[in-house]
Amino acid sequence: MEVMLAEDLFPANLSIEERTRHWIHFFSLFTPLHVKALNSILSLKRRYSC
């Protein structure tokens, strides 16, 4: 999932400013349920990477 978000949705050929705008817009569409799911995923990732 991380690779898809980082590379497919926000290609490296975009400037940093453009990527930042895309990320902000992308996350502004999240509902509280999306945020909860993302937090769970990130929490699991942290737990497994330690």
One Martini backbone bead per residue (centre of mass of N, CA, C, O) as a GRO file, in nm:
protein
   50
    1MET     BB    1   0.059   0.062  -0.021
    2GLU     BB    2   0.290   0.261   0.009
    3VAL     BB    3   0.395   0.244  -0.280
    4MET     BB    4   0.140   0.330  -0.422
    5LEU     BB    5   0.118   0.611  -0.294
    6ALA     BB    6   0.408   0.719  -0.357
    7GLU     BB    7   0.421   0.640  -0.681
    8ASP     BB    8   0.137   0.644  -0.828
    9LEU     BB    9  -0.004   0.909  -0.706
   10PHE     BB   10   0.315   1.036  -0.658
   11PRO     BB   11   0.523   1.115  -0.866
   12ALA     BB   12   0.860   1.202  -0.903
   13ASN     BB   13   0.805   1.431  -1.133
   14LEU     BB   14   0.702   1.591  -0.915
   15SER     BB   15   0.694   1.838  -0.730
   16ILE     BB   16   0.691   1.910  -0.405
   17GLU     BB   17   0.447   2.099  -0.417
   18GLU     BB   18   0.259   1.906  -0.570
   19ARG     BB   19   0.269   1.672  -0.371
   20THR     BB   20   0.161   1.828  -0.131
   21ARG     BB   21  -0.112   1.899  -0.255
   22HIS     BB   22  -0.203   1.607  -0.301
   23TRP     BB   23  -0.190   1.511  -0.008
   24ILE     BB   24  -0.385   1.715   0.111
   25HIS     BB   25  -0.625   1.638  -0.063
   26PHE     BB   26  -0.637   1.338   0.000
   27PHE     BB   27  -0.674   1.375   0.320
   28SER     BB   28  -0.935   1.559   0.303
   29LEU     BB   29  -1.120   1.295   0.216
   30PHE     BB   30  -1.120   1.184   0.484
   31THR     BB   31  -1.259   0.997   0.714
   32PRO     BB   32  -1.269   0.882   1.027
   33LEU     BB   33  -1.243   0.588   0.928
   34HIS     BB   34  -0.986   0.625   0.762
   35VAL     BB   35  -0.808   0.721   0.996
   36LYS     BB   36  -0.836   0.469   1.168
   37ALA     BB   37  -0.718   0.273   0.959
   38LEU     BB   38  -0.445   0.412   0.925
   39ASN     BB   39  -0.358   0.391   1.220
   40SER     BB   40  -0.359   0.083   1.227
   41ILE     BB   41  -0.150   0.036   1.006
   42LEU     BB   42   0.082   0.204   1.135
   43SER     BB   43   0.094   0.046   1.398
   44LEU     BB   44   0.168  -0.228   1.273
   45LYS     BB   45   0.423  -0.134   1.132
   46ARG     BB   46   0.575  -0.053   1.387
   47ARG     BB   47   0.561  -0.329   1.530
   48TYR     BB   48   0.708  -0.495   1.289
   49SER     BB   49   0.981  -0.304   1.276
   50CYS     BB   50   1.102  -0.373   1.582
   0.00000   0.00000   0.00000
